[in-house]
Amino acid sequence: MIRFVIAFLVLSSPAFAGHLLTQEEVEKTLSFGPWPPQFIADQSNRVSGNADAIALGERLFNDPILSQGGVFACASCHNPDQAFATPIPRAVGRGIELERNTPSVRNLQGMRWYGWAGRSDNLWAASLHPLVSEQELAQTTVSLKGVMVTSQYAEPFEGLFGALEFQSPEEVLVNVAKTLAAYQETLVTPPTSFDAFRDALDVGDSEAAAAYPKSAQRGLKLFLGRGNCSFCHNGPLFTNNEFHDAGVPYFTGLNKVDEGRHRGLKRVLNSPYTLAGSWSDDPAREGAWVVESVRYSHADFGMFKTPSLRGVAETAPYMHHGGLEDLEAVIRHYNTINLERMHTDGEFILSPLGLTESEIADLVAFLESLSTPR
Amino acid sequence: MIRLAVFFFLASCGIAIACDDGEPLIPDDANAPRAQIILDSVPLSKPFSLFIHVCDQADVGDLNIEVVMPRHQHGLNYTPKITTLDNNQFKIENMVFHMPGFWEFRVTLTQGKNTFQYTYPHSQK
């Protein structure tokens, strides 16, 4: 009997199962997949999933012709060779340093909000704003239409949207944005070593699970447990798509403040380019409830979107201001977070983690496994 | 999900649902009418719906709902959409629990000149 009990305990232990997780941790881990997600066309974008639009979108994304004076392209900041981001703290616009770190444009399909401040509720609107931002591509609707009419892209563009002469300048702007969005939807990071581990847990493959480094497993346990990371970084994209105060300074210079979500909400609530607006191609306006019911309060000041952690090891530096140079710096930030500078009436979610040096290394190992190819 | 769908179908047809197909809301007043919440599995960080059924013959006036995380001192990021159905039944939509942990439903309903408040605990994984 004793031998039976011992055998049972050994066979049912996590170590024998090839991993270090408890059953509860296994269940939480399964919620971070499967990956990659199934493609679902964006109903608000009539060229979402269209092969011709995707091909044209890629060409436009990489061509400086979209910017006033042909100065830079989308790819100048969202560099395909650098995980569609840039390795500098804050983006550089037209002769000016911008407020925020350039986010990667990978894994954007189906998000609820776009941008650090969530000023867009859909990907084509998020692609539209930089086109006409004076600090970025700096086109007007009229000048952009002129570019499209005289460019090599006129014919494929008209193949998708009809004759340019019959499109208003604003219509051309929206259609260019939708084309760019169709391309960006295809930018999905491949499955990683974490996904291999997650899938092994799903089917009970202990041998495959054991291949996932123990340091990453220990880091995952911290991510799910004492680190409280999964409070906000949850789901297959490792983001809850919402906004939080992570104790990161929002001053951008002398007497300058980045309002974050507060400003983003002001803009999206006054924008015609939302899922509730007339530019959406979805007759059912299925996603409109988001912008129609979102709450707006002073508490949104200084909050920023929870970024996805998919591919995170490739997109340093970190946080909305790009002020943390690597993953270790991010963990040390949360390890010794200054509660004094949190909102006084804000969320009491964060507290200094007090991780040891080896625990920090384990958590870094886990985060890096979200980028390591399978 | 199926249970919610069946409930919605029957409620939409004006068919009175037996008031025992959910979990009881906890009233703060012993005289409050019995009320139930019909809530299927709740996805994390994704929109979901639920029903509230007030088990009383007298008509309910207004019903309001808020859900908070008491420990974190925040509520919902989206205003719930409340649709009044027949027979003191209400459909609540546009709910999003964007964090795991303990959430507390806080329901207020008016019946005539009376206002009643209820709570309901929910642990979100």
Short mmCIF file of C-alpha atoms in Angstrom, two decimals:
data_model
loop_
_atom_site.label_atom_id
_atom_site.label_comp_id
_atom_site.label_asym_id
_atom_site.label_seq_id
_atom_site.Cartn_x
_atom_site.Cartn_y
_atom_site.Cartn_z
CA MET A 1 0.00 0.00 0.00
CA ILE A 2 2.78 2.36 0.93
CA ARG A 3 4.56 1.61 -2.31
CA PHE A 4 1.35 2.35 -4.19
CA VAL A 5 0.97 5.70 -2.42
CA ILE A 6 4.57 6.63 -3.10
CA ALA A 7 4.22 5.64 -6.74
CA PHE A 8 1.03 7.68 -7.05
CA LEU A 9 2.66 10.75 -5.51
CA VAL A 10 5.66 10.47 -7.80
CA LEU A 11 3.67 9.89 -10.95
CA SER A 12 1.30 12.77 -10.26
CA SER A 13 3.99 15.28 -9.31
CA PRO A 14 4.64 18.20 -11.61
CA ALA A 15 8.31 17.23 -11.93
CA PHE A 16 7.32 13.84 -13.32
CA ALA A 17 4.93 15.59 -15.70
CA GLY A 18 7.97 17.36 -17.14
CA HIS A 19 7.21 20.74 -15.65
CA LEU A 20 7.22 22.69 -12.40
CA LEU A 21 3.68 24.08 -12.49
CA THR A 22 0.77 23.35 -10.19
CA GLN A 23 -2.52 22.33 -11.79
CA GLU A 24 -3.87 25.85 -11.29
CA GLU A 25 -0.80 27.30 -12.99
CA VAL A 26 -1.21 24.86 -15.87
CA GLU A 27 -4.79 26.06 -16.38
CA LYS A 28 -3.67 29.68 -16.38
CA THR A 29 -0.87 28.86 -18.84
CA LEU A 30 -3.32 27.29 -21.26
CA SER A 31 -5.21 30.59 -21.41
CA PHE A 32 -2.19 32.19 -23.14
CA GLY A 33 -2.92 30.30 -26.33
CA PRO A 34 -3.38 28.81 -28.76
CA TRP A 35 -0.97 30.70 -30.99
CA PRO A 36 -1.11 31.93 -33.67
CA PRO A 37 -4.74 33.01 -33.64
CA GLN A 38 -7.13 32.23 -36.44
CA PHE A 39 -7.42 35.13 -38.87
CA ILE A 40 -10.77 36.89 -38.71
CA ALA A 41 -11.39 39.63 -41.26
CA ASP A 42 -12.10 43.06 -39.86
CA GLN A 43 -15.67 43.75 -40.94
CA SER A 44 -15.14 47.48 -40.63
CA ASN A 45 -12.42 47.31 -43.32
CA ARG A 46 -13.72 46.06 -46.63
CA VAL A 47 -10.23 45.10 -47.83
CA SER A 48 -9.24 43.19 -44.70
CA GLY A 49 -7.90 39.81 -45.80
CA ASN A 50 -7.82 40.86 -49.46
CA ALA A 51 -4.59 39.57 -51.05
CA ASP A 52 -4.30 42.54 -53.44
CA ALA A 53 -4.81 45.02 -50.61
CA ILE A 54 -2.23 43.23 -48.47
CA ALA A 55 0.33 43.37 -51.27
CA LEU A 56 -0.38 47.05 -51.97
CA GLY A 57 -0.36 47.81 -48.26
CA GLU A 58 3.10 46.34 -47.89
CA ARG A 59 4.42 48.47 -50.75
CA LEU A 60 2.86 51.63 -49.33
CA PHE A 61 4.13 50.81 -45.83
CA ASN A 62 7.71 50.78 -47.09
CA ASP A 63 7.50 53.76 -49.46
CA PRO A 64 8.40 57.32 -48.34
CA ILE A 65 6.03 58.60 -50.97
CA LEU A 66 3.27 58.59 -48.35
CA SER A 67 4.99 61.37 -46.41
CA GLN A 68 5.07 65.04 -47.28
CA GLY A 69 8.26 65.57 -49.25
CA GLY A 70 9.00 61.85 -49.36
CA VAL A 71 10.99 62.15 -46.14
CA PHE A 72 10.15 58.85 -44.51
CA ALA A 73 7.86 55.85 -44.67
CA CYS A 74 5.85 53.98 -42.08
CA ALA A 75 8.75 51.54 -42.06
CA SER A 76 11.16 54.28 -41.05
CA CYS A 77 9.86 54.02 -37.50
CA HIS A 78 8.18 50.61 -37.72
CA ASN A 79 11.28 48.95 -39.13
CA PRO A 80 10.64 45.41 -40.42
CA ASP A 81 14.24 44.51 -39.56
CA GLN A 82 13.74 45.60 -35.97
CA ALA A 83 10.49 43.87 -35.05
CA PHE A 84 8.56 46.72 -36.72
CA ALA A 85 9.73 49.15 -34.04
CA THR A 86 12.93 51.15 -33.46
CA PRO A 87 15.51 50.66 -30.70
CA ILE A 88 15.41 54.22 -29.41
CA PRO A 89 13.43 55.50 -26.44
CA ARG A 90 11.15 57.92 -28.27
CA ALA A 91 10.19 58.13 -31.91
CA VAL A 92 11.66 60.85 -34.06
CA GLY A 93 9.20 62.73 -36.24
CA ARG A 94 9.70 65.65 -38.57
CA GLY A 95 12.64 67.31 -36.86
CA ILE A 96 11.21 66.67 -33.43
CA GLU A 97 11.37 63.95 -30.82
CA LEU A 98 7.88 62.63 -30.25
CA GLU A 99 6.38 61.88 -26.86
CA ARG A 100 6.38 58.13 -26.91
CA ASN A 101 8.22 54.95 -27.75
CA THR A 102 7.40 53.45 -31.17
CA PRO A 103 5.21 50.40 -30.61
CA SER A 104 5.67 47.36 -32.80
CA VAL A 105 2.89 46.87 -35.35
CA ARG A 106 2.95 43.09 -35.06
CA ASN A 107 0.03 41.10 -33.63
CA LEU A 108 -2.49 43.94 -33.98
CA GLN A 109 -5.43 41.97 -35.32
CA GLY A 110 -8.60 42.20 -33.28
CA MET A 111 -7.45 44.51 -30.49
CA ARG A 112 -9.96 46.66 -28.67
CA TRP A 113 -7.73 49.77 -28.64
CA TYR A 114 -4.68 50.95 -30.56
CA GLY A 115 -1.82 53.16 -29.50
CA TRP A 116 -0.36 53.87 -26.08
CA ALA A 117 -3.30 56.16 -25.30
CA GLY A 118 -5.92 54.19 -27.21
CA ARG A 119 -6.86 57.05 -29.53
CA SER A 120 -8.18 54.50 -32.08
CA ASP A 121 -10.62 51.63 -31.72
CA ASN A 122 -9.59 49.98 -34.97
CA LEU A 123 -6.42 49.36 -36.95
CA TRP A 124 -7.27 51.43 -40.03
CA ALA A 125 -7.90 54.52 -37.89
CA ALA A 126 -4.62 53.88 -36.09
CA SER A 127 -2.95 53.78 -39.52
CA LEU A 128 -4.73 56.96 -40.63
CA HIS A 129 -3.66 59.38 -37.92
CA PRO A 130 0.11 59.32 -38.63
CA LEU A 131 -0.59 60.03 -42.31
CA VAL A 132 -2.02 63.44 -41.47
CA SER A 133 -0.08 64.23 -38.31
CA GLU A 134 2.09 67.31 -38.78
CA GLN A 135 4.80 65.69 -36.72
CA GLU A 136 4.77 62.48 -38.75
CA LEU A 137 3.90 61.94 -42.41
CA ALA A 138 2.28 65.36 -42.53
CA GLN A 139 0.00 64.89 -45.51
CA THR A 140 -3.27 66.69 -46.00
CA THR A 141 -6.15 64.79 -47.53
CA VAL A 142 -5.69 66.77 -50.71
CA SER A 143 -1.95 66.22 -50.95
CA LEU A 144 -2.32 62.51 -50.21
CA LYS A 145 -4.87 62.13 -52.98
CA GLY A 146 -2.47 63.92 -55.30
CA VAL A 147 0.25 61.46 -54.38
CA MET A 148 -1.96 58.47 -55.07
CA VAL A 149 -3.21 59.84 -58.38
CA THR A 150 0.28 60.40 -59.78
CA SER A 151 2.01 57.39 -58.24
CA GLN A 152 2.62 53.88 -59.53
CA TYR A 153 0.01 52.77 -57.00
CA ALA A 154 -2.94 54.41 -58.75
CA GLU A 155 -3.90 51.34 -60.76
CA PRO A 156 -3.84 48.75 -57.96
CA PHE A 157 -5.53 51.26 -55.65
CA GLU A 158 -8.31 51.82 -58.14
CA GLY A 159 -8.64 48.08 -58.56
CA LEU A 160 -9.62 47.92 -54.90
CA PHE A 161 -11.60 51.11 -54.41
CA GLY A 162 -12.68 52.35 -57.79
CA ALA A 163 -11.60 55.36 -59.81
CA LEU A 164 -9.65 57.92 -57.81
CA GLU A 165 -11.36 60.80 -59.59
CA PHE A 166 -14.63 59.79 -57.94
CA GLN A 167 -13.17 59.53 -54.43
CA SER A 168 -13.10 62.57 -52.19
CA PRO A 169 -9.72 63.38 -50.62
CA GLU A 170 -10.99 62.15 -47.27
CA GLU A 171 -12.19 58.93 -48.86
CA VAL A 172 -8.72 58.38 -50.33
CA LEU A 173 -7.18 58.94 -46.89
CA VAL A 174 -9.46 56.33 -45.31
CA ASN A 175 -8.87 53.86 -48.14
CA VAL A 176 -5.09 54.24 -47.93
CA ALA A 177 -5.36 53.62 -44.19
CA LYS A 178 -7.48 50.52 -44.76
CA THR A 179 -4.92 49.22 -47.24
CA LEU A 180 -2.12 49.73 -44.73
CA ALA A 181 -4.22 48.01 -42.08
CA ALA A 182 -4.85 45.00 -44.33
CA TYR A 183 -1.08 44.52 -44.57
CA GLN A 184 -0.38 45.06 -40.89
CA GLU A 185 -2.99 42.45 -39.94
CA THR A 186 -0.72 39.85 -41.53
CA LEU A 187 2.22 40.72 -39.27
CA VAL A 188 1.93 37.92 -36.73
CA THR A 189 4.83 36.60 -34.68
CA PRO A 190 5.48 32.88 -35.05
CA PRO A 191 4.94 30.34 -32.27
CA THR A 192 7.66 30.41 -29.65
CA SER A 193 9.28 28.00 -27.21
CA PHE A 194 6.68 29.14 -24.69
CA ASP A 195 3.93 28.12 -27.10
CA ALA A 196 5.57 24.71 -27.53
CA PHE A 197 5.49 24.34 -23.74
CA ARG A 198 1.90 25.53 -23.54
CA ASP A 199 0.81 23.14 -26.27
CA ALA A 200 2.67 20.27 -24.58
CA LEU A 201 0.76 20.97 -21.37
CA ASP A 202 -2.47 21.00 -23.32
CA VAL A 203 -1.97 17.46 -24.62
CA GLY A 204 -0.13 16.11 -21.60
CA ASP A 205 3.17 15.60 -23.43
CA SER A 206 5.60 15.51 -20.54
CA GLU A 207 8.63 14.93 -22.73
CA ALA A 208 7.93 18.05 -24.80
CA ALA A 209 7.11 20.04 -21.67
CA ALA A 210 10.43 19.09 -20.14
CA ALA A 211 12.23 20.71 -23.07
CA TYR A 212 11.16 24.16 -21.85
CA PRO A 213 13.98 25.58 -19.72
CA LYS A 214 13.46 25.32 -15.99
CA SER A 215 14.47 28.97 -15.53
CA ALA A 216 11.65 30.02 -17.89
CA GLN A 217 9.24 27.78 -16.00
CA ARG A 218 10.23 29.38 -12.70
CA GLY A 219 9.79 32.76 -14.37
CA LEU A 220 6.34 31.75 -15.58
CA LYS A 221 5.37 30.78 -12.04
CA LEU A 222 6.42 34.27 -10.90
CA PHE A 223 4.55 35.82 -13.82
CA LEU A 224 1.38 34.02 -12.75
CA GLY A 225 1.89 34.37 -9.04
CA ARG A 226 3.92 36.78 -6.94
CA GLY A 227 4.73 39.01 -9.89
CA ASN A 228 1.03 39.67 -10.55
CA CYS A 229 2.02 40.25 -14.17
CA SER A 230 -0.93 38.29 -15.50
CA PHE A 231 -3.33 40.73 -13.85
CA CYS A 232 -2.86 42.93 -16.90
CA HIS A 233 -0.79 40.80 -19.27
CA ASN A 234 -3.32 38.04 -19.94
CA GLY A 235 -4.74 36.12 -22.86
CA PRO A 236 -2.93 34.86 -25.98
CA LEU A 237 -1.60 38.37 -26.66
CA PHE A 238 -0.45 38.87 -23.08
CA THR A 239 -2.45 42.08 -22.78
CA ASN A 240 -5.87 42.88 -21.42
CA ASN A 241 -6.17 45.70 -24.00
CA GLU A 242 -6.85 48.21 -21.25
CA PHE A 243 -5.00 51.05 -19.56
CA HIS A 244 -3.15 51.34 -16.29
CA ASP A 245 -0.84 53.48 -14.27
CA ALA A 246 2.38 51.48 -14.03
CA GLY A 247 4.24 54.07 -12.01
CA VAL A 248 6.08 55.44 -15.04
CA PRO A 249 6.62 59.21 -15.17
CA TYR A 250 4.44 61.05 -17.65
CA PHE A 251 6.37 64.30 -17.78
CA THR A 252 7.87 64.66 -21.25
CA GLY A 253 9.84 67.83 -20.67
CA LEU A 254 9.78 71.10 -18.78
CA ASN A 255 6.15 71.86 -18.08
CA LYS A 256 5.09 69.19 -20.56
CA VAL A 257 2.89 66.27 -19.63
CA ASP A 258 1.74 63.22 -21.55
CA GLU A 259 -1.89 62.83 -20.49
CA GLY A 260 -2.00 59.31 -21.84
CA ARG A 261 -5.39 57.62 -21.90
CA HIS A 262 -7.12 60.85 -20.90
CA ARG A 263 -6.04 62.53 -24.13
CA GLY A 264 -6.56 59.38 -26.15
CA LEU A 265 -10.16 59.19 -25.02
CA LYS A 266 -10.79 62.84 -25.80
CA ARG A 267 -9.56 62.23 -29.32
CA VAL A 268 -11.34 58.97 -30.02
CA LEU A 269 -14.63 60.26 -28.64
CA ASN A 270 -14.41 63.16 -31.11
CA SER A 271 -13.17 61.15 -34.06
CA PRO A 272 -15.25 60.23 -37.12
CA TYR A 273 -12.93 57.28 -37.74
CA THR A 274 -14.33 54.82 -35.23
CA LEU A 275 -16.28 51.60 -35.44
CA ALA A 276 -19.40 53.62 -34.69
CA GLY A 277 -18.77 56.10 -37.49
CA SER A 278 -19.82 56.25 -41.12
CA TRP A 279 -16.40 55.20 -42.42
CA SER A 280 -16.80 51.73 -40.95
CA ASP A 281 -17.71 49.20 -43.62
CA ASP A 282 -19.56 47.01 -41.11
CA PRO A 283 -23.31 47.56 -41.55
CA ALA A 284 -23.94 45.92 -38.19
CA ARG A 285 -21.46 48.23 -36.40
CA GLU A 286 -20.58 45.28 -34.20
CA GLY A 287 -17.62 46.88 -32.50
CA ALA A 288 -19.33 50.24 -31.97
CA TRP A 289 -20.31 49.41 -28.39
CA VAL A 290 -16.70 49.95 -27.30
CA VAL A 291 -16.42 53.63 -28.19
CA GLU A 292 -20.09 54.23 -27.37
CA SER A 293 -19.86 52.85 -23.84
CA VAL A 294 -16.29 53.57 -22.77
CA ARG A 295 -16.03 55.59 -19.59
CA TYR A 296 -14.03 58.78 -19.41
CA SER A 297 -12.79 60.25 -16.16
CA HIS A 298 -9.92 62.18 -14.62
CA ALA A 299 -8.55 58.86 -13.38
CA ASP A 300 -7.50 58.10 -16.96
CA PHE A 301 -4.81 60.75 -16.71
CA GLY A 302 -1.35 59.26 -17.05
CA MET A 303 -2.58 55.79 -17.85
CA PHE A 304 -1.18 53.91 -20.81
CA LYS A 305 -2.14 50.76 -22.66
CA THR A 306 -0.89 47.40 -21.44
CA PRO A 307 1.42 46.39 -24.27
CA SER A 308 1.39 42.89 -25.67
CA LEU A 309 4.36 40.83 -24.52
CA ARG A 310 4.46 38.69 -27.66
CA GLY A 311 7.93 39.17 -29.13
CA VAL A 312 8.79 41.52 -26.28
CA ALA A 313 12.49 40.67 -26.18
CA GLU A 314 12.88 42.21 -29.65
CA THR A 315 11.34 45.62 -28.92
CA ALA A 316 13.58 47.31 -26.34
CA PRO A 317 13.51 49.90 -24.88
CA TYR A 318 10.30 49.68 -22.91
CA MET A 319 7.31 51.52 -21.46
CA HIS A 320 5.41 54.32 -23.14
CA HIS A 321 8.37 56.66 -22.86
CA GLY A 322 10.98 54.08 -23.80
CA GLY A 323 12.79 54.87 -20.58
CA LEU A 324 13.60 51.33 -19.49
CA GLU A 325 16.44 49.94 -21.58
CA ASP A 326 15.88 46.21 -21.25
CA LEU A 327 13.66 43.56 -19.69
CA GLU A 328 15.73 43.43 -16.53
CA ALA A 329 15.19 47.17 -16.07
CA VAL A 330 11.43 46.65 -16.41
CA ILE A 331 11.40 43.99 -13.73
CA ARG A 332 13.57 46.10 -11.44
CA HIS A 333 11.10 48.96 -11.99
CA TYR A 334 8.27 46.79 -10.66
CA ASN A 335 10.55 45.31 -8.02
CA THR A 336 11.01 48.68 -6.36
CA ILE A 337 8.02 50.59 -7.67
CA ASN A 338 7.44 53.97 -6.06
CA LEU A 339 3.89 53.92 -4.76
CA GLU A 340 4.10 57.63 -3.92
CA ARG A 341 3.86 58.60 -7.55
CA MET A 342 0.86 56.41 -8.30
CA HIS A 343 -2.53 58.06 -8.59
CA THR A 344 -3.78 58.80 -5.11
CA ASP A 345 -7.18 57.45 -6.04
CA GLY A 346 -5.83 54.97 -8.52
CA GLU A 347 -5.56 51.27 -8.66
CA PHE A 348 -3.90 49.55 -5.77
CA ILE A 349 -2.68 46.72 -7.92
CA LEU A 350 1.04 47.27 -7.92
CA SER A 351 3.37 46.95 -5.00
CA PRO A 352 7.14 46.41 -4.82
CA LEU A 353 7.75 42.80 -5.80
CA GLY A 354 10.93 42.24 -3.80
CA LEU A 355 12.25 39.60 -6.18
CA THR A 356 15.73 38.17 -5.64
CA GLU A 357 18.41 38.38 -8.31
CA SER A 358 17.84 34.78 -9.38
CA GLU A 359 14.09 35.38 -9.55
CA ILE A 360 14.66 38.42 -11.74
CA ALA A 361 16.81 36.28 -14.04
CA ASP A 362 14.07 33.63 -14.17
CA LEU A 363 11.41 36.17 -15.07
CA VAL A 364 13.65 37.56 -17.81
CA ALA A 365 14.13 34.01 -19.12
CA PHE A 366 10.38 33.55 -19.31
CA LEU A 367 9.82 36.85 -21.10
CA GLU A 368 12.57 36.04 -23.56
CA SER A 369 10.87 32.74 -24.33
CA LEU A 370 7.96 34.79 -25.75
CA SER A 371 10.35 35.69 -28.57
CA THR A 372 12.43 32.53 -28.87
CA PRO A 373 11.39 30.59 -32.00
CA ARG A 374 9.69 27.29 -31.38
CA MET B 1 -23.53 30.14 -23.04
CA ILE B 2 -26.35 27.82 -24.06
CA ARG B 3 -28.17 28.55 -20.84
CA LEU B 4 -27.94 32.28 -21.47
CA ALA B 5 -29.13 31.86 -25.04
CA VAL B 6 -32.14 29.80 -23.98
CA PHE B 7 -32.95 32.27 -21.24
CA PHE B 8 -32.76 35.20 -23.65
CA PHE B 9 -34.94 33.44 -26.21
CA LEU B 10 -37.64 32.63 -23.70
CA ALA B 11 -37.49 36.05 -22.09
CA SER B 12 -37.70 37.75 -25.46
CA CYS B 13 -40.86 35.79 -26.20
CA GLY B 14 -42.39 37.15 -23.04
CA ILE B 15 -42.36 33.77 -21.43
CA ALA B 16 -42.03 33.98 -17.67
CA ILE B 17 -39.00 32.12 -16.46
CA ALA B 18 -39.17 30.24 -13.18
CA CYS B 19 -37.15 32.36 -10.77
CA ASP B 20 -34.78 29.69 -9.70
CA ASP B 21 -32.46 29.37 -12.67
CA GLY B 22 -29.64 31.48 -11.36
CA GLU B 23 -27.74 32.52 -8.29
CA PRO B 24 -29.40 34.75 -5.69
CA LEU B 25 -28.36 38.36 -5.42
CA ILE B 26 -27.66 39.28 -1.80
CA PRO B 27 -30.04 42.04 -0.63
CA ASP B 28 -29.20 44.64 1.97
CA ASP B 29 -32.83 44.76 3.09
CA ALA B 30 -34.87 41.84 4.35
CA ASN B 31 -37.91 43.26 2.56
CA ALA B 32 -36.19 43.38 -0.81
CA PRO B 33 -37.73 41.20 -3.51
CA ARG B 34 -35.79 38.08 -4.32
CA ALA B 35 -33.56 38.56 -7.35
CA GLN B 36 -31.35 36.24 -9.30
CA ILE B 37 -28.36 36.64 -11.56
CA ILE B 38 -27.93 34.31 -14.53
CA LEU B 39 -24.29 34.33 -15.43
CA ASP B 40 -22.43 31.82 -17.56
CA SER B 41 -18.66 31.43 -17.57
CA VAL B 42 -17.09 34.86 -17.85
CA PRO B 43 -14.15 35.30 -20.26
CA LEU B 44 -11.27 37.44 -19.07
CA SER B 45 -10.85 40.79 -20.84
CA LYS B 46 -13.61 40.03 -23.34
CA PRO B 47 -17.20 41.30 -23.46
CA PHE B 48 -19.93 39.16 -21.93
CA SER B 49 -23.63 39.36 -21.06
CA LEU B 50 -25.77 38.32 -18.14
CA PHE B 51 -29.38 38.41 -16.99
CA ILE B 52 -31.03 39.61 -13.82
CA HIS B 53 -34.44 38.33 -12.87
CA VAL B 54 -36.42 39.99 -10.11
CA CYS B 55 -38.70 37.38 -8.63
CA ASP B 56 -41.67 39.54 -7.78
CA GLN B 57 -45.12 40.20 -9.20
CA ALA B 58 -44.82 43.97 -8.78
CA ASP B 59 -43.10 45.74 -11.63
CA VAL B 60 -39.54 46.91 -11.22
CA GLY B 61 -38.88 50.51 -12.21
CA ASP B 62 -35.23 51.24 -12.77
CA LEU B 63 -32.39 48.79 -12.48
CA ASN B 64 -28.78 49.88 -12.30
CA ILE B 65 -25.70 47.79 -12.09
CA GLU B 66 -22.10 48.48 -11.26
CA VAL B 67 -19.26 46.05 -10.70
CA VAL B 68 -16.12 46.92 -8.79
CA MET B 69 -12.87 45.37 -7.67
CA PRO B 70 -12.94 46.51 -4.03
CA ARG B 71 -9.30 45.67 -3.40
CA HIS B 72 -8.13 47.63 -6.43
CA GLN B 73 -10.65 50.43 -6.01
CA HIS B 74 -11.80 50.52 -9.59
CA GLY B 75 -14.90 49.57 -11.50
CA LEU B 76 -15.79 48.79 -15.07
CA ASN B 77 -14.21 50.59 -18.01
CA TYR B 78 -17.45 50.39 -20.00
CA THR B 79 -20.98 51.39 -19.07
CA PRO B 80 -23.20 48.30 -19.08
CA LYS B 81 -26.13 48.33 -21.45
CA ILE B 82 -29.34 47.36 -19.70
CA THR B 83 -32.31 46.11 -21.68
CA THR B 84 -35.61 45.63 -19.93
CA LEU B 85 -37.36 42.45 -20.95
CA ASP B 86 -40.76 41.17 -19.90
CA ASN B 87 -41.58 39.76 -16.48
CA ASN B 88 -39.01 41.74 -14.47
CA GLN B 89 -36.14 40.33 -16.47
CA PHE B 90 -33.17 42.39 -17.58
CA LYS B 91 -30.37 41.72 -20.03
CA ILE B 92 -27.03 43.33 -19.22
CA GLU B 93 -24.44 43.67 -22.01
CA ASN B 94 -21.05 45.26 -22.70
CA MET B 95 -19.57 43.88 -19.52
CA VAL B 96 -15.78 43.44 -19.49
CA PHE B 97 -13.74 42.13 -16.57
CA HIS B 98 -10.27 43.23 -17.64
CA MET B 99 -8.46 41.72 -14.66
CA PRO B 100 -8.60 38.45 -12.75
CA GLY B 101 -9.53 38.60 -9.09
CA PHE B 102 -12.50 39.42 -6.92
CA TRP B 103 -15.27 41.51 -8.48
CA GLU B 104 -18.42 42.58 -6.66
CA PHE B 105 -21.69 43.16 -8.48
CA ARG B 106 -23.72 46.03 -7.00
CA VAL B 107 -27.31 46.17 -8.21
CA THR B 108 -29.83 48.85 -7.40
CA LEU B 109 -33.47 48.57 -8.32
CA THR B 110 -36.51 50.68 -7.66
CA GLN B 111 -39.93 49.30 -7.04
CA GLY B 112 -42.58 51.91 -6.47
CA LYS B 113 -41.20 54.31 -3.90
CA ASN B 114 -38.68 51.78 -2.63
CA THR B 115 -35.04 51.37 -3.61
CA PHE B 116 -33.25 48.12 -2.93
CA GLN B 117 -29.60 47.29 -3.20
CA TYR B 118 -27.96 43.96 -3.77
CA THR B 119 -24.48 42.56 -4.09
CA TYR B 120 -23.06 39.43 -5.67
CA PRO B 121 -19.49 38.19 -5.40
CA HIS B 122 -17.60 36.89 -8.42
CA SER B 123 -14.10 35.47 -8.56
CA GLN B 124 -12.66 35.99 -12.04
CA LYS B 125 -9.88 33.68 -13.21
#
